[in-house]
Coordinates of C-alpha atoms in Angstrom, one line a residue:
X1 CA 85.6 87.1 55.4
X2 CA 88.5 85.2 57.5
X3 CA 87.8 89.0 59.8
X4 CA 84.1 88.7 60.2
X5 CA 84.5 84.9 61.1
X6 CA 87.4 85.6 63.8
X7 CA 85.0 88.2 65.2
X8 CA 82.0 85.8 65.7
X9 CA 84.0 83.2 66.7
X10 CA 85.9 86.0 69.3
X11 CA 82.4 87.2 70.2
X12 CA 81.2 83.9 70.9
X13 CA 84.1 82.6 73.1
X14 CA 83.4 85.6 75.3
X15 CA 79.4 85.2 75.0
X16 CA 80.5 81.2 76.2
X17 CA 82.9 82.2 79.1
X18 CA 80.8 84.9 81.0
X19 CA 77.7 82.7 80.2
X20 CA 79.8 80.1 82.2
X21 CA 81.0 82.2 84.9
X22 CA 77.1 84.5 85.7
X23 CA 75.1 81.1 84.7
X24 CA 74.9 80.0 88.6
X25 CA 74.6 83.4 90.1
X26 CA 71.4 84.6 87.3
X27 CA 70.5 81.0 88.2
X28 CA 70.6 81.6 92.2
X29 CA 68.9 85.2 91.2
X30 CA 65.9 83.3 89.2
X31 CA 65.2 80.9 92.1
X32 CA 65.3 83.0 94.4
X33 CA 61.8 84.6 93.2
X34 CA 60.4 80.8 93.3
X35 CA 56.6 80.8 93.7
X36 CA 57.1 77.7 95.5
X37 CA 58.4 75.3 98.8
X38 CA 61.8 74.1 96.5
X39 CA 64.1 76.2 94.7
X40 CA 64.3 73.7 91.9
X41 CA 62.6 73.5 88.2
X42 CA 60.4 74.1 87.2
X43 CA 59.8 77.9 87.9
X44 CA 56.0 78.7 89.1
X45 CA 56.6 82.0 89.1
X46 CA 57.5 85.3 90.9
X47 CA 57.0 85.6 94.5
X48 CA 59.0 88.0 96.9
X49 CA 58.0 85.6 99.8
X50 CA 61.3 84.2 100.1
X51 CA 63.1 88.1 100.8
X52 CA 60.2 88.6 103.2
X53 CA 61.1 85.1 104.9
X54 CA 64.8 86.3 105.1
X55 CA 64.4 89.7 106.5
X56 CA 61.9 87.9 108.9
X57 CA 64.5 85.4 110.3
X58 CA 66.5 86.5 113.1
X59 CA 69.4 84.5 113.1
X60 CA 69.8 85.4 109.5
X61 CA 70.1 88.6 110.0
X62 CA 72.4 88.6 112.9
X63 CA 74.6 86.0 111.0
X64 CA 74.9 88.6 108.2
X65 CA 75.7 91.5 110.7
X66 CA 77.9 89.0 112.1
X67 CA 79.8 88.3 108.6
X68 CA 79.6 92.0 107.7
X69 CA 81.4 93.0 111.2
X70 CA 84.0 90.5 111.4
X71 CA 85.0 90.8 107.1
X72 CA 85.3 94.6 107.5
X73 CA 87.0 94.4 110.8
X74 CA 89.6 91.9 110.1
X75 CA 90.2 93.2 106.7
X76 CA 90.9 96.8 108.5
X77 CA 93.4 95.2 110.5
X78 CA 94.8 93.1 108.0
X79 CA 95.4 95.8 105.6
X80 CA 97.0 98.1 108.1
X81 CA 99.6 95.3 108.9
X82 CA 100.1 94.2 105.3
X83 CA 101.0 97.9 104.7
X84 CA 103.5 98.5 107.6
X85 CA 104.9 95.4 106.6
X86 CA 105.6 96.3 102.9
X87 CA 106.6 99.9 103.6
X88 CA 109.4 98.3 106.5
X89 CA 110.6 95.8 103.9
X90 CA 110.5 97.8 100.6
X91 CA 111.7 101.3 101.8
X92 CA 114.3 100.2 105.2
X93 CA 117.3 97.1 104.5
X94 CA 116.5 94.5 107.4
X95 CA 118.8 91.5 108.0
X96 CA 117.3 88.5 106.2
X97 CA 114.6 90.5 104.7
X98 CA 113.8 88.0 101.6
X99 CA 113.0 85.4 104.3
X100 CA 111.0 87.9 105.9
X101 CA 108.9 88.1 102.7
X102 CA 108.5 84.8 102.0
X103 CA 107.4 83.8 105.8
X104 CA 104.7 86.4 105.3
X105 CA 103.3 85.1 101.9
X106 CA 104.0 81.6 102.9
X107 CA 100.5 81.4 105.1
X108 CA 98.6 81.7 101.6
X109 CA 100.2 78.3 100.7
X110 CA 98.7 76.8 103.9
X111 CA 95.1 74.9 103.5
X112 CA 92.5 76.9 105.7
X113 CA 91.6 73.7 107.4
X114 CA 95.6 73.6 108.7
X115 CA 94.9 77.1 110.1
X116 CA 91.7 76.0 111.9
X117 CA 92.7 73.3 113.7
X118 CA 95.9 75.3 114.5
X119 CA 94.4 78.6 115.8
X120 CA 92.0 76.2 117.3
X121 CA 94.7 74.5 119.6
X122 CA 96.5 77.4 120.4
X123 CA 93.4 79.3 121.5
X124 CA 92.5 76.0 123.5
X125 CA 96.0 76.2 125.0
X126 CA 95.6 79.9 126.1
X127 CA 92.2 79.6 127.5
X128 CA 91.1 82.2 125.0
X129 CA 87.1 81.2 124.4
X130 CA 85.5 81.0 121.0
X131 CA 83.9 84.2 119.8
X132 CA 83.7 85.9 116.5
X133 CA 86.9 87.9 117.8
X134 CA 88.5 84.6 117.2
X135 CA 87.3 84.1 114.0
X136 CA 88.4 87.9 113.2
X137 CA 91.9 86.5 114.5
X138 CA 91.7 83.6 111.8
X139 CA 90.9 85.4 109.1
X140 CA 93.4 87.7 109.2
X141 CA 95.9 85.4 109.7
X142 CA 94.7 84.3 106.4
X143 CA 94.3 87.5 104.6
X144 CA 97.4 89.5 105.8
X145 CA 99.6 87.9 103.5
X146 CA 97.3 88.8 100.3
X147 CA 97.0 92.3 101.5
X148 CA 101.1 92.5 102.1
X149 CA 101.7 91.0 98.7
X150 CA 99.4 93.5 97.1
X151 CA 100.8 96.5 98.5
X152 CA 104.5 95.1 98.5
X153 CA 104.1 94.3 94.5
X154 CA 103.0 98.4 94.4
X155 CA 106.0 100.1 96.2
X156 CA 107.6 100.9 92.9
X157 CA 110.7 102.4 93.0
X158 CA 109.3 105.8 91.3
X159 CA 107.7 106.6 95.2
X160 CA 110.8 107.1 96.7
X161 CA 111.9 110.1 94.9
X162 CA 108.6 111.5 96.2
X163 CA 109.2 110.6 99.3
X164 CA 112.8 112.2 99.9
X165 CA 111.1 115.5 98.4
X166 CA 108.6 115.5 101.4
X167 CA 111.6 114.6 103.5
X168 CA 113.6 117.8 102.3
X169 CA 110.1 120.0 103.4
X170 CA 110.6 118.4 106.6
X171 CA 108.5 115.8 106.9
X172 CA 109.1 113.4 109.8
X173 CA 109.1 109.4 109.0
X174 CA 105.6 108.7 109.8
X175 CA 104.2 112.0 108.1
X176 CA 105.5 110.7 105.2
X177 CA 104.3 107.0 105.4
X178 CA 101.0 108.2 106.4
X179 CA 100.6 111.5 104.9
X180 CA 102.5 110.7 101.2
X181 CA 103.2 106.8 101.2
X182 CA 99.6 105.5 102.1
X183 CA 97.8 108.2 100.0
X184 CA 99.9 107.0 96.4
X185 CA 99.4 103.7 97.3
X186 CA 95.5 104.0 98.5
X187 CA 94.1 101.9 95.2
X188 CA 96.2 99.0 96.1
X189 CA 95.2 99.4 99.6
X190 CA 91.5 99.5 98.5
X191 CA 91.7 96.6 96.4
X192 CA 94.1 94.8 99.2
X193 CA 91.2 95.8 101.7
X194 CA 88.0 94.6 99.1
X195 CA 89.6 91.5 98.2
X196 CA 90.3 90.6 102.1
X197 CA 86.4 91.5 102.7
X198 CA 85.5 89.1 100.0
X199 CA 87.8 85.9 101.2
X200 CA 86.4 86.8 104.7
X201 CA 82.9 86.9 103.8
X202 CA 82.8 83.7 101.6
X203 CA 85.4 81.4 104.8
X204 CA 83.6 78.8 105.9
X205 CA 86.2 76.3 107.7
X206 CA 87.6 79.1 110.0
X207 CA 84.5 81.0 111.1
X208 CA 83.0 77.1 111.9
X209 CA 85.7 76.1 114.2
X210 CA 86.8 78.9 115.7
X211 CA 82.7 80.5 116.7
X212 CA 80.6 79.1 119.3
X213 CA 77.4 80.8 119.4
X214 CA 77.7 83.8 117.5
X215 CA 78.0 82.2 113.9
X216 CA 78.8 84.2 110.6
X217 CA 76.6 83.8 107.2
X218 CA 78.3 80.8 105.6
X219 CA 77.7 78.6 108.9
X220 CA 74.2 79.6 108.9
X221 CA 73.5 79.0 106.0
X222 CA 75.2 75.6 106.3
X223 CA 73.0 74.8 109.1
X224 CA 70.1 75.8 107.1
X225 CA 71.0 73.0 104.1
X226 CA 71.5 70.3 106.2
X227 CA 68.0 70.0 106.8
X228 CA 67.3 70.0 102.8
X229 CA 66.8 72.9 100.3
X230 CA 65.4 76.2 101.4
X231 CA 64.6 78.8 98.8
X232 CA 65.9 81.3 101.8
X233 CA 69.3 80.8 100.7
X234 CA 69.0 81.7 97.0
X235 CA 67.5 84.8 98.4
X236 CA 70.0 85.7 100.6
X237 CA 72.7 84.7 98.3
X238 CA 70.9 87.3 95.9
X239 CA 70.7 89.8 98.8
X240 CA 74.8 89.9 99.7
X241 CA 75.3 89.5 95.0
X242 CA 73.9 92.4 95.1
X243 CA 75.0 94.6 97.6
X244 CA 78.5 93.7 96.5
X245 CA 77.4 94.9 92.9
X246 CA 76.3 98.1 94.3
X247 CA 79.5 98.4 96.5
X248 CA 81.2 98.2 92.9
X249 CA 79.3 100.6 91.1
X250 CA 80.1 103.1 94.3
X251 CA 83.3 102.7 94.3
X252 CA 83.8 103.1 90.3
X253 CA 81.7 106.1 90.2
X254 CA 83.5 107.9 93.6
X255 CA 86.8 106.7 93.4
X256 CA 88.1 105.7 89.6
X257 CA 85.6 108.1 88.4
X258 CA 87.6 111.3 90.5
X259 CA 90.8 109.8 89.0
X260 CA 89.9 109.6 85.7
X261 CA 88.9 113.2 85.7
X262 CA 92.1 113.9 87.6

């Protein structure tokens, strides 16, 4: 009896903390198919006038080409630097290298809004106008340490002895980092990289001070609520939900499903 109850009672903790966490998205997802001018209750009904209205608006599309190119970009870039930094520090003995580390992590301690206005007056200083590259520039300042701490935190020590081996056959330095190193490491990498996309696609602080004209998703859509509600959000907040949910199901059937048979 004392097992069944624990169960219900583990079931329904689980039911209560998912319920909690999808609520606002199956709420955003509900809304967005509002028969009506406000995405608020009561629901009228289904209606795909909304998705039409989104794929209609021009500067809604660009601003999600615009969030698209600058999150994969930057996240390219920052994983690429995350990872020479952790193979330099885990796998070569540099002077003050602990200090090395934790100047690279220490960004993630910083508030976004300090990195804004900081970017912002340095870019002022050096003439360098406000484009999305510059917001690219921010947001990897803001996601290389994440992607060096993932990578870093996977250099296990059981990599090395697979590394002298390709050393033995004759591998150069850099065949082995790119050819051995970055291959056994290429989940952490992924995750480093999908993670990075996601912080990148969701900044809002960054990509508004440091764009001009050129603007990514969350600035748009910013612009768009400060005239009131528009039921055009809830569908393109549905839109990007699911694409990433699709981009999840791709990647577990290509990639974890290949190592599992593996």
């Amino acid at each position: 009896m004392k097992r069944v109850l624990g169960s219900c009672l583990s079931w329904l903790y689980l039911a209560c903390i998912y319920g909690f966490i999808f609520l606002p998205v199956a709420v955003l997802v509900l809304f967005s198919f509002q028969d009506g001018r406000l995405p608020v209750p009561p629901f009228n009904g289904v209606s795909l006038q909304w998705y039409e209205a989104v794929f209609a608006d021009r500067k809604l599309m660009a601003a999600l080409a615009n969030s698209f190119l600058v999150a994969t970009t930057s996240s390219i870039v920052a994983c690429a630097l995350g990872f020479l930094a952790a193979y330099a520090l885990a796998r070569y003995r540099l002077p003050g290298s602990a200090w090395q580390r934790g100047l690279l992590i220490a960004p993630m301690t910083v508030s976004y809004l300090i990195i804004a206005l900081g970017l912002l007056a340095v870019l002022n200083t050096l003439g360098i106008p406000l484009s999305l590259w510059t917001v690219g520039i921010g947001h990897v300042v803001i996601n290389l340490p994440l992607c060096f701490a993932i990578i870093y935190a996977s250099m296990g020590d059981h990599h090395i002895n697979i590394e002298r081996a390709a050393r033995d056959l004759g591998a150069s330095d850099f065949k082995v980092m790119t050819l051995v190193t970055a291959p056994m490491l290429m989940p952490s990498i992924m995750a480093a990289f999908f993670l990075s996309v996601t912080f990148s696609w969701d900044e809002f602080i960054i990509a508004f001070l440091l764009s001009r004209f050129d603007v990514t998703l969350p600035v748009e859509i910013w612009s768009m609520l400060r005239s009131g509600l528009n039921p055009k959000t809830n569908a393109i907040g549905s839109l990007v939900f699911l694409i990433s949910v699709a981009v999840l199901l791709v990647l577990e059937l290509a990639l974890f499903g290949r190592s599992r048979k593996s």
